[in-house]
Short mmCIF file of C-alpha atoms in Angstrom, two decimals:
data_model
loop_
_atom_site.label_atom_id
_atom_site.label_comp_id
_atom_site.label_asym_id
_atom_site.label_seq_id
_atom_site.Cartn_x
_atom_site.Cartn_y
_atom_site.Cartn_z
CA UNK Z 1 173.49 26.12 40.91
CA UNK Z 2 175.58 27.77 43.62
CA UNK Z 3 175.27 25.48 46.64
CA UNK Z 4 177.48 27.67 48.82
CA UNK Z 5 177.01 31.41 48.64
CA UNK Z 6 178.93 34.32 50.04
CA UNK Z 7 176.76 37.25 49.11
CA UNK Z 8 179.11 40.00 50.25
CA UNK Z 9 182.05 40.30 47.87
CA UNK Z 10 183.81 42.75 50.16
CA UNK Z 11 183.80 44.09 53.70
CA UNK Z 12 185.72 46.91 55.39
CA UNK Z 13 186.15 47.02 59.15
CA UNK Z 14 188.07 49.28 61.49
CA UNK Z 15 190.98 47.74 63.37
CA UNK Z 16 189.89 46.43 66.77
CA UNK Z 17 186.26 46.01 65.77
CA UNK Z 18 184.43 42.80 64.95
CA UNK Z 19 184.43 41.37 61.44
CA UNK Z 20 181.46 39.18 60.51
CA UNK Z 21 181.64 37.15 57.32
CA UNK Z 22 178.55 35.28 56.19
CA UNK Z 23 177.95 32.13 54.20
CA UNK Z 24 174.73 30.43 53.13
CA UNK Z 25 174.25 26.94 51.75
CA UNK Z 26 171.40 25.11 50.11
CA UNK Z 27 172.31 21.43 50.38
CA UNK Z 28 170.96 19.94 53.62
CA UNK Z 29 173.35 16.99 53.24
CA UNK Z 30 176.33 19.20 54.09
CA UNK Z 31 177.51 18.41 57.61
CA UNK Z 32 181.00 19.86 57.79
CA UNK Z 33 182.03 23.41 57.07
CA UNK Z 34 185.38 25.13 56.79
CA UNK Z 35 186.72 28.64 56.45
CA UNK Z 36 189.87 29.40 54.51
CA UNK Z 37 191.88 32.61 54.27
CA UNK Z 38 193.70 33.58 51.11
CA UNK Z 39 196.38 36.22 50.65
CA UNK Z 40 197.30 37.42 47.13
CA UNK Z 41 199.57 35.06 45.20
CA UNK Z 42 199.19 32.36 47.85
CA UNK Z 43 196.96 29.34 48.15
CA UNK Z 44 194.09 29.31 50.65
CA UNK Z 45 195.05 28.36 54.20
CA UNK Z 46 192.74 26.57 56.60
CA UNK Z 47 191.37 28.76 59.36
CA UNK Z 48 188.63 27.00 61.30
CA UNK Z 49 185.99 24.33 60.81
CA UNK Z 50 182.74 23.19 62.37
CA UNK Z 51 180.77 19.98 62.34
CA UNK Z 52 177.00 20.07 62.10
CA UNK Z 53 176.72 18.50 65.55
CA UNK Z 54 177.91 21.83 66.95
CA UNK Z 55 176.61 25.33 66.59
CA UNK Z 56 179.78 27.12 67.60
CA UNK Z 57 183.50 26.58 67.39
CA UNK Z 58 186.08 28.98 68.73
CA UNK Z 59 189.80 29.31 68.10
CA UNK Z 60 191.43 32.39 69.52
CA UNK Z 61 190.08 35.48 67.79
CA UNK Z 62 188.08 33.36 65.34
CA UNK Z 63 184.63 31.91 66.02
CA UNK Z 64 182.39 30.11 63.57
CA UNK Z 65 178.66 29.91 64.19
CA UNK Z 66 176.39 27.43 62.45
CA UNK Z 67 172.62 27.81 62.15
CA UNK Z 68 171.45 24.58 60.56
CA UNK Z 69 167.79 25.53 60.35
CA UNK Z 70 168.71 28.66 58.40
CA UNK Z 71 171.50 26.90 56.49
CA UNK Z 72 173.76 29.74 57.46
CA UNK Z 73 177.20 30.05 58.96
CA UNK Z 74 179.25 33.02 59.94
CA UNK Z 75 182.85 33.72 60.86
CA UNK Z 76 183.50 36.28 63.57
CA UNK Z 77 186.93 37.85 64.00
CA UNK Z 78 187.42 39.77 67.22
CA UNK Z 79 189.36 42.00 67.45
CA UNK Z 80 190.11 42.52 63.77
CA UNK Z 81 193.72 43.26 62.85
CA UNK Z 82 195.23 44.69 59.65
CA UNK Z 83 196.92 41.31 59.03
CA UNK Z 84 193.46 39.77 58.74
CA UNK Z 85 192.97 41.59 55.44
CA UNK Z 86 192.52 38.78 52.93
CA UNK Z 87 189.89 36.91 50.96
CA UNK Z 88 187.87 34.47 53.07
CA UNK Z 89 186.25 31.41 51.54
CA UNK Z 90 183.71 29.17 53.18
CA UNK Z 91 183.47 25.56 52.07
CA UNK Z 92 181.05 22.72 52.76
CA UNK Z 93 181.16 18.99 52.44
CA UNK Z 94 179.32 15.83 53.45
CA UNK Z 95 181.00 13.30 55.74
CA UNK Z 96 182.19 10.24 53.89
CA UNK Z 97 182.65 12.16 50.67
CA UNK Z 98 185.57 14.14 49.41
CA UNK Z 99 183.86 16.89 47.45
CA UNK Z 100 184.22 20.34 48.93
CA UNK Z 101 182.03 23.10 47.58
CA UNK Z 102 183.49 26.57 47.94
CA UNK Z 103 181.83 29.94 48.02
CA UNK Z 104 183.05 32.81 45.88
CA UNK Z 105 184.84 34.52 48.73
CA UNK Z 106 184.60 37.77 50.68
CA UNK Z 107 187.44 40.26 50.57
CA UNK Z 108 188.01 41.66 54.06
CA UNK Z 109 189.89 44.88 54.52
CA UNK Z 110 190.82 45.87 58.06
CA UNK Z 111 191.60 49.55 58.28
CA UNK Z 112 194.31 50.71 60.66
CA UNK S 1 208.00 20.73 56.84
CA UNK S 2 207.48 21.23 53.11
CA UNK S 3 204.05 22.26 51.98
CA UNK S 4 202.31 21.69 48.68
CA UNK S 5 204.32 23.11 45.82
CA UNK S 6 203.21 23.92 42.30
CA UNK S 7 205.07 24.82 39.15
CA UNK S 8 205.26 26.97 37.22
CA UNK S 9 203.93 29.84 39.31
CA UNK S 10 202.96 31.70 36.16
CA UNK S 11 202.39 30.49 32.63
CA UNK S 12 201.56 32.59 29.61
CA UNK S 13 200.70 30.68 26.47
CA UNK S 14 199.14 31.21 23.11
CA UNK S 15 195.71 29.94 22.25
CA UNK S 16 195.88 26.43 20.85
CA UNK S 17 199.05 25.39 22.67
CA UNK S 18 199.20 22.61 25.26
CA UNK S 19 200.26 23.31 28.84
CA UNK S 20 201.28 21.08 31.72
CA UNK S 21 200.96 22.10 35.34
CA UNK S 22 202.68 20.26 38.16
CA UNK S 23 201.78 19.64 41.78
CA UNK S 24 203.93 18.15 44.52
CA UNK S 25 201.71 17.25 47.49
CA UNK S 26 202.76 16.94 51.11
CA UNK S 27 204.53 13.65 51.71
CA UNK S 28 202.16 11.04 53.09
CA UNK S 29 199.02 12.76 51.88
CA UNK S 30 197.00 10.22 49.96
CA UNK S 31 194.37 12.61 48.65
CA UNK S 32 195.07 15.22 45.98
CA UNK S 33 192.72 17.75 44.45
CA UNK S 34 192.88 20.15 41.54
CA UNK S 35 190.74 23.28 41.53
CA UNK S 36 190.36 26.19 39.16
CA UNK S 37 189.67 29.76 40.23
CA UNK S 38 188.60 32.16 37.54
CA UNK S 39 188.71 35.87 38.19
CA UNK S 40 186.08 36.84 40.76
CA UNK S 41 184.87 33.27 41.15
CA UNK S 42 185.11 30.62 43.82
CA UNK S 43 187.19 27.48 43.68
CA UNK S 44 185.84 25.08 41.07
CA UNK S 45 186.54 21.38 41.66
CA UNK S 46 188.30 19.69 38.74
CA UNK S 47 189.59 16.27 39.79
CA UNK S 48 190.31 14.16 42.89
CA UNK S 49 192.86 11.41 43.44
CA UNK S 50 192.80 9.08 46.45
CA UNK S 51 195.59 6.57 46.77
CA UNK S 52 195.44 3.99 44.01
CA UNK S 53 191.70 4.34 43.47
CA UNK S 54 190.28 5.52 40.18
CA UNK S 55 190.22 9.33 40.18
CA UNK S 56 187.01 11.35 40.21
CA UNK S 57 187.25 13.34 37.00
CA UNK S 58 183.71 14.67 37.15
CA UNK S 59 184.81 18.29 37.46
CA UNK S 60 186.97 18.41 34.34
CA UNK S 61 185.25 20.95 32.04
CA UNK S 62 186.11 19.30 28.74
CA UNK S 63 188.11 16.47 27.20
CA UNK S 64 190.93 18.94 26.63
CA UNK S 65 191.68 18.60 30.33
CA UNK S 66 193.39 15.56 31.81
CA UNK S 67 195.36 14.77 34.93
CA UNK S 68 197.67 12.06 36.11
CA UNK S 69 199.12 11.12 39.43
CA UNK S 70 201.99 8.76 40.09
CA UNK S 71 201.10 6.71 43.15
CA UNK S 72 200.76 9.10 46.06
CA UNK S 73 203.18 11.68 44.76
CA UNK S 74 203.40 14.17 41.93
CA UNK S 75 200.39 15.09 39.83
CA UNK S 76 200.25 16.84 36.47
CA UNK S 77 197.28 18.64 34.98
CA UNK S 78 197.41 18.92 31.21
CA UNK S 79 195.32 21.28 29.14
CA UNK S 80 195.40 20.66 25.41
CA UNK S 81 194.63 23.23 22.74
CA UNK S 82 194.22 25.98 25.33
CA UNK S 83 191.44 28.52 24.96
CA UNK S 84 191.19 32.01 26.42
CA UNK S 85 188.49 30.85 28.85
CA UNK S 86 191.06 28.49 30.38
CA UNK S 87 192.80 31.53 31.86
CA UNK S 88 192.60 31.11 35.63
CA UNK S 89 194.58 30.21 38.72
CA UNK S 90 194.91 26.44 39.03
CA UNK S 91 195.22 25.30 42.63
CA UNK S 92 196.33 21.96 43.92
CA UNK S 93 195.56 20.70 47.42
CA UNK S 94 196.41 17.57 49.36
CA UNK S 95 195.05 15.98 52.51
CA UNK S 96 195.73 12.93 54.64
CA UNK S 97 192.76 10.94 53.49
CA UNK S 98 189.11 11.11 52.69
CA UNK S 99 187.11 13.93 54.17
CA UNK S 100 186.07 15.70 56.06
CA UNK S 101 189.36 17.21 56.94
CA UNK S 102 191.83 19.89 56.18
CA UNK S 103 193.14 20.42 52.69
CA UNK S 104 196.50 22.07 52.33
CA UNK S 105 196.77 24.21 49.23
CA UNK S 106 199.69 25.06 47.03
CA UNK S 107 200.29 28.64 45.86
CA UNK S 108 198.67 27.97 42.50
CA UNK S 109 199.67 28.40 38.87
CA UNK S 110 198.35 31.48 37.15
CA UNK S 111 197.62 30.55 33.55
CA UNK S 112 197.07 33.25 30.96
CA UNK S 113 196.01 32.23 27.47
CA UNK S 114 196.50 34.98 24.91
#
């Protein structure tokens, strides 16, 4: 049972435009969500997180939106840059626990 | 400062052999995780260590898999009698304590079982 789903395996966006990566979850106990970026032959690196008490968190070009009623979160990258080309994973967890459930990732390609 | 390191970066082995993968977490990080990523899949939780507490081994796929950690330092993941389906990238991550929080990942070990 996939508790965290990233239904788009890949996404191509023109440089300078907005990239929107989506993530859905099924477990209503999840209350903390993270996005990681992964380049080839490297481990994932933390990008941005959001607690369920918020519906938006912004860090520079990266914004994460959380819609608890829809059990959906999205990562917006504006403006997209070629260096953003990577695989993006969303992850979810429940406060007080240590288990992180990861999605299968979305490969973003930003075209110059 | 030094990040999480893993060795070897690549390992090719024959079916039936044992392999040992190593992880050096960030100094001071009490929590350590092992994950597996098969081709085209997400990160699959294998095992969690927190300080001197008993590890959570619930993610280990079979009794051929085992892991050890010495205090709050190095961890080794051992796979006995490897099978072709064990081929994957094995990722180690560490964090300061129990979640939620940021995990810092190593570069992974790519294991290929022929």
